[in-house]
mmCIF file of C-alpha atoms in Angstrom:
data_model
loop_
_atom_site.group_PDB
_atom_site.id
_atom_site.type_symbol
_atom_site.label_atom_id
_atom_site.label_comp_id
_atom_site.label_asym_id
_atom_site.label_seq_id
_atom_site.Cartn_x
_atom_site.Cartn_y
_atom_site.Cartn_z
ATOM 1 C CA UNK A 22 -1.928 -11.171 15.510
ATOM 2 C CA UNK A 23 -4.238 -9.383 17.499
ATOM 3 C CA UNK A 24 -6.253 -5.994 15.747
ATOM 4 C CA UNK A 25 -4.383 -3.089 15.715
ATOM 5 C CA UNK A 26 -5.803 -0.113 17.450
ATOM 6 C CA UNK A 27 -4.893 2.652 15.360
ATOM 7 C CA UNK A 28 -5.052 6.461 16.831
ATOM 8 C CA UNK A 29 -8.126 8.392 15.710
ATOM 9 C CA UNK A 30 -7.618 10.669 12.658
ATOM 10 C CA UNK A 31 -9.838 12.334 10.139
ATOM 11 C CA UNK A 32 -7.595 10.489 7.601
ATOM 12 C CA UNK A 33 -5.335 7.738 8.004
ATOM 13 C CA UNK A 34 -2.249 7.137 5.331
ATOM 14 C CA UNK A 35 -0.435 3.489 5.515
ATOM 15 C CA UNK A 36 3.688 3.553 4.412
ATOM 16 C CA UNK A 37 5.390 0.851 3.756
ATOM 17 C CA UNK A 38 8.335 -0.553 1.787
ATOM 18 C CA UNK A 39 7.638 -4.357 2.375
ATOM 19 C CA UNK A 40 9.924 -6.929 3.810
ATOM 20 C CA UNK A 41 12.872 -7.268 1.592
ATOM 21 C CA UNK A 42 14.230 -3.327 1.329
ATOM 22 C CA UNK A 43 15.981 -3.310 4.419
ATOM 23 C CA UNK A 44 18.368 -0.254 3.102
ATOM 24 C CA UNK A 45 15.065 1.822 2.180
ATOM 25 C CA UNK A 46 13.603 1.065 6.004
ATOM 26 C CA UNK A 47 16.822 2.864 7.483
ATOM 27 C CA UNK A 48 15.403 6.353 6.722
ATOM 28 C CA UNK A 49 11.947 5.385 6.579
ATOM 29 C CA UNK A 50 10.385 6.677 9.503
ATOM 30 C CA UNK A 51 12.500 10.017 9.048
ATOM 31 C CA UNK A 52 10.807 10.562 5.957
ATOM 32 C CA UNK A 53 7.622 9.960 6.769
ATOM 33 C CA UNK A 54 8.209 12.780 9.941
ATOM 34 C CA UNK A 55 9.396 15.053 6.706
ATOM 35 C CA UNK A 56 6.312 14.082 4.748
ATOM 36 C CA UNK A 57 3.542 14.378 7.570
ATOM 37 C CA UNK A 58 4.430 17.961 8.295
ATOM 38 C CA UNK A 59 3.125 18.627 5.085
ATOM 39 C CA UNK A 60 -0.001 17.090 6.762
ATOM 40 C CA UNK A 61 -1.123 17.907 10.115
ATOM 41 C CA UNK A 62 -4.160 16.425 9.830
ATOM 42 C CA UNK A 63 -3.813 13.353 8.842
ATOM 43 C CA UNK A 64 -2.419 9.936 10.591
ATOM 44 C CA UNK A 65 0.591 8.049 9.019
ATOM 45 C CA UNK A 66 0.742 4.603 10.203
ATOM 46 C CA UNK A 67 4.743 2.946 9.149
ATOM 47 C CA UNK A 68 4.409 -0.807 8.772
ATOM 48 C CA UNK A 69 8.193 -2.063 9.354
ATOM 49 C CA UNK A 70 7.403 -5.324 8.014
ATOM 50 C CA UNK A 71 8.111 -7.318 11.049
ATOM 51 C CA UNK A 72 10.949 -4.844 12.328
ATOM 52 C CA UNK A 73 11.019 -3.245 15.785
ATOM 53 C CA UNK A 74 8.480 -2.841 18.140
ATOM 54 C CA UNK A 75 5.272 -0.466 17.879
ATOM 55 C CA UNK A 76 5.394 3.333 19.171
ATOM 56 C CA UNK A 77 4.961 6.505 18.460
ATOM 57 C CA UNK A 78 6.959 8.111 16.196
ATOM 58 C CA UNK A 79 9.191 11.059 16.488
ATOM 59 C CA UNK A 80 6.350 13.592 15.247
ATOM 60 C CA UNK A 81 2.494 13.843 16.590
ATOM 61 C CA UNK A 82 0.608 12.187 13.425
ATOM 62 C CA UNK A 83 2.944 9.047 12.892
ATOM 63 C CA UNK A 84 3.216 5.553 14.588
ATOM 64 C CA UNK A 85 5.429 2.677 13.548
ATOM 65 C CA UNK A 86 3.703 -0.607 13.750
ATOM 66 C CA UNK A 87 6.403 -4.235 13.390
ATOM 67 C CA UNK A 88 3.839 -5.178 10.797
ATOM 68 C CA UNK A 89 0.137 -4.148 9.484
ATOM 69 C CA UNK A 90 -1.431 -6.740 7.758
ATOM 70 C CA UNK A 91 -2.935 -5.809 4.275
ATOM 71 C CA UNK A 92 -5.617 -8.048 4.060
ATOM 72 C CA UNK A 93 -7.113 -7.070 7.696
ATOM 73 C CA UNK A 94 -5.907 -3.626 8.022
ATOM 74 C CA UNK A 95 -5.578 -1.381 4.210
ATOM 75 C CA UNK A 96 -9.282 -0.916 4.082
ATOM 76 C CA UNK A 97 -8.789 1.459 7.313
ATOM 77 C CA UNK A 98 -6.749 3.943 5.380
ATOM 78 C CA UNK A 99 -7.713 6.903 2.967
ATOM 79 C CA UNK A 100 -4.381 6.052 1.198
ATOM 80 C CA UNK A 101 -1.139 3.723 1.089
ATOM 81 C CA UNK A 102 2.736 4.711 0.319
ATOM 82 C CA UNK A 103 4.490 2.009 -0.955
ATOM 83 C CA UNK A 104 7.279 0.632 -3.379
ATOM 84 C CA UNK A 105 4.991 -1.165 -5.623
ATOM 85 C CA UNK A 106 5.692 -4.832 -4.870
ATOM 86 C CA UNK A 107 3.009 -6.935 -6.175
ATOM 87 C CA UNK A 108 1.416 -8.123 -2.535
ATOM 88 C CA UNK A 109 0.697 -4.545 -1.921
ATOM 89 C CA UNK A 110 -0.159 -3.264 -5.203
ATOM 90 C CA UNK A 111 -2.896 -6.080 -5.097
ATOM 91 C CA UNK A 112 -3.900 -5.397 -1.662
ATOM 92 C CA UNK A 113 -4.473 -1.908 -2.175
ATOM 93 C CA UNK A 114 -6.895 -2.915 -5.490
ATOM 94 C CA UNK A 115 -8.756 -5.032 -3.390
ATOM 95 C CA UNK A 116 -9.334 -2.714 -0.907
ATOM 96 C CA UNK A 117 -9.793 0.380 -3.474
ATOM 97 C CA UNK A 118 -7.067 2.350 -1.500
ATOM 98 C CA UNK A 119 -5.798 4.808 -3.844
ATOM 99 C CA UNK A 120 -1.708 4.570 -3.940
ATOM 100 C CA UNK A 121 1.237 7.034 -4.172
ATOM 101 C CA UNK A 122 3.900 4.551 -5.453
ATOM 102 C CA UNK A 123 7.692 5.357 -4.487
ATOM 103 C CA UNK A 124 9.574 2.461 -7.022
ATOM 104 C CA UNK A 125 12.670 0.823 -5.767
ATOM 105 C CA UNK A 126 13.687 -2.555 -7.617
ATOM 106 C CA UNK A 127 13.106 -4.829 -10.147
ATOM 107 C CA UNK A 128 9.199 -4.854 -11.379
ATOM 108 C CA UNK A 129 8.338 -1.764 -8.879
ATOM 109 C CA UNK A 130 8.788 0.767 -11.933
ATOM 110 C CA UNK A 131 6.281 -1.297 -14.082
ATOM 111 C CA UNK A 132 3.730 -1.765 -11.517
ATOM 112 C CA UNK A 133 4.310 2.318 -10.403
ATOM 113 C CA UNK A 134 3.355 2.761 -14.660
ATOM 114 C CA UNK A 135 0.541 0.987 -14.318
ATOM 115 C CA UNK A 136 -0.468 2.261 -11.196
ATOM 116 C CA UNK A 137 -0.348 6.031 -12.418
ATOM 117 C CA UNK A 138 -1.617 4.822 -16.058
ATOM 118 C CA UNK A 139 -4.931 2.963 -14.487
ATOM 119 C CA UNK A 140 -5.374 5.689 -12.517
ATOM 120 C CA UNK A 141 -5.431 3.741 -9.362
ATOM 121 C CA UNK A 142 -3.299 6.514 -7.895
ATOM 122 C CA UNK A 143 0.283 8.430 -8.184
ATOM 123 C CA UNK A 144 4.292 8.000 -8.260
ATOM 124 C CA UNK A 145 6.245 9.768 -6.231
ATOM 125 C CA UNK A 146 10.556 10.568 -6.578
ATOM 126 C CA UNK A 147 10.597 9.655 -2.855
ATOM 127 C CA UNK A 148 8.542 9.419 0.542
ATOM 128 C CA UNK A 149 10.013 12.657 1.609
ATOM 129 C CA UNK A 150 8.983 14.596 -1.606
ATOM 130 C CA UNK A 151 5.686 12.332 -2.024
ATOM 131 C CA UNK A 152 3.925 15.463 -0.826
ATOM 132 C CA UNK A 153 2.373 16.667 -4.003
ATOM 133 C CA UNK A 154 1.373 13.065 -5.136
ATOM 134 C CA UNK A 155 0.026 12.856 -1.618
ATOM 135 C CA UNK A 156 -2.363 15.754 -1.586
ATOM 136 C CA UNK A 157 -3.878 14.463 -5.230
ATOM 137 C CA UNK A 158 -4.449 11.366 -3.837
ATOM 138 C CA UNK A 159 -6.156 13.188 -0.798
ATOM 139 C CA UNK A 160 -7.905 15.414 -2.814
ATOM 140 C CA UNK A 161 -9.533 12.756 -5.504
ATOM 141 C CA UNK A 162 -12.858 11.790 -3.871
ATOM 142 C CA UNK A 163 -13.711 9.471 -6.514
ATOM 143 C CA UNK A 164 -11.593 7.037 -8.466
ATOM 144 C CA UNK A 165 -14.036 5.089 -10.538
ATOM 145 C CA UNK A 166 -10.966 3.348 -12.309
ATOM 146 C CA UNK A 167 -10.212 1.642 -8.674
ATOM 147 C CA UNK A 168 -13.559 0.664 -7.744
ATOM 148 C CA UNK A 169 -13.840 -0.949 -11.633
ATOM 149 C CA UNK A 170 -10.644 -2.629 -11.188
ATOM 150 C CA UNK A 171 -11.020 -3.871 -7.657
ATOM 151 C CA UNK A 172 -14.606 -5.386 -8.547
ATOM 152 C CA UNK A 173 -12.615 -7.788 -11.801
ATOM 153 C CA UNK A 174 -9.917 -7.956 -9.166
ATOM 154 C CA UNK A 175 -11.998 -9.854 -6.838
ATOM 155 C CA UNK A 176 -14.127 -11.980 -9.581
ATOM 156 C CA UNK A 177 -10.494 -13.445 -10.090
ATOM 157 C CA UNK A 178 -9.850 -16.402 -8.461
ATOM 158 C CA UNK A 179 -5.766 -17.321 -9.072
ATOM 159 C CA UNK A 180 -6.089 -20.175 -6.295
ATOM 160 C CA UNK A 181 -9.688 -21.836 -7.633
ATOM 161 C CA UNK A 182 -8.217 -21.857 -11.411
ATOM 162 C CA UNK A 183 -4.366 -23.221 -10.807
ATOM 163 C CA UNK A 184 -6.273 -25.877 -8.552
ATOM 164 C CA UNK A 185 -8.177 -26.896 -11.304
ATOM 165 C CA UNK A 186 -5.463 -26.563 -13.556
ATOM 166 C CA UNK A 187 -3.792 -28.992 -11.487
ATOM 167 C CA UNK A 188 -6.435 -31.418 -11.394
ATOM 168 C CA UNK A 189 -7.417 -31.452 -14.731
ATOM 169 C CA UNK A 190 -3.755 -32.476 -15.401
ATOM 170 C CA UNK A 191 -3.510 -35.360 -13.079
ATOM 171 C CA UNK A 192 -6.960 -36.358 -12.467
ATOM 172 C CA UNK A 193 -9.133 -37.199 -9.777
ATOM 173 C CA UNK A 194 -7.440 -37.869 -6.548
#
């Protein structure tokens, strides 16, 4: 996929709610119009996860993208909303992006715990009432918790040890 070119902003917040809630995308970008009035100054960028085409949204400071990448695009942002699936959560470690966490299913609670306990950032009730977790997030200049994480985040290497897992069970190919 080619680089996104995302509007100019003093601050940039990413939303997204993966791939799999499709029910919590149907008032998505509504909320995030009801959020970022809270927040004139900042840009909110709406990953669909591979839904729709890219545009402006229906208020000044938000655009809907079909899909941001993590990996190439999270360290661009001052801040990610998200539901606390593990691909993100990870992501946003890596990239010591400070979260607001809006839960939805299954392990998204735990991860939101551990999120607010580790203070790698804040849960929110909802995107439209993420507001006040919002501005703390904005307002934190330093999280030394994230930038300790993300460094023994990135020493691991889940790929490098199941491979030699693997080998050391079968042998030498």
């Amino acid at each position: 996929a080619p680089p996104i070119d995302f509007p100019p902003a003093a601050r940039r917040v990413l939303v997204s709610v993966g791939t799999h809630l499709l029910w919590a995308k149907k008032t998505l970008v509504a909320d995030v119009v009801e959020l970022a009035k809270s927040f004139p100054g900042v840009e909110f960028a709406i990953s669909l996860g591979g839904l729709n085409e890219p545009g402006q949204g229906p208020a000044p400071n938000v655009t809907v993208y079909p899909f941001v990448p993590y990996d190439r695009d999270l360290a661009k942002f001052d801040a990610v909303i998200h539901h606390g699936g593990a691909g993100v959560t990870y992501a946003a470690i890596l990239n010591k992006v400070p979260a607001v966490v809006v839960p939805h299913d299954y392990d998204q609670f735990d991860y939101a715990a551990r999120i607010e306990h580790y203070q790698l950032g804040h849960r929110a009730p909802s995107i439209a009432g993420a507001a006040p977790a919002l501005r703390q997030v904005l307002e934190t200049a330093n999280w030394p918790e994230l930038a300790r994480i993300s460094t023994a985040a990135r020493a691991y290497r889940p790929d490098e040890r199941f491979l030699e897992a693997v080998q050391n069970t079968i042998g030498p190919a």
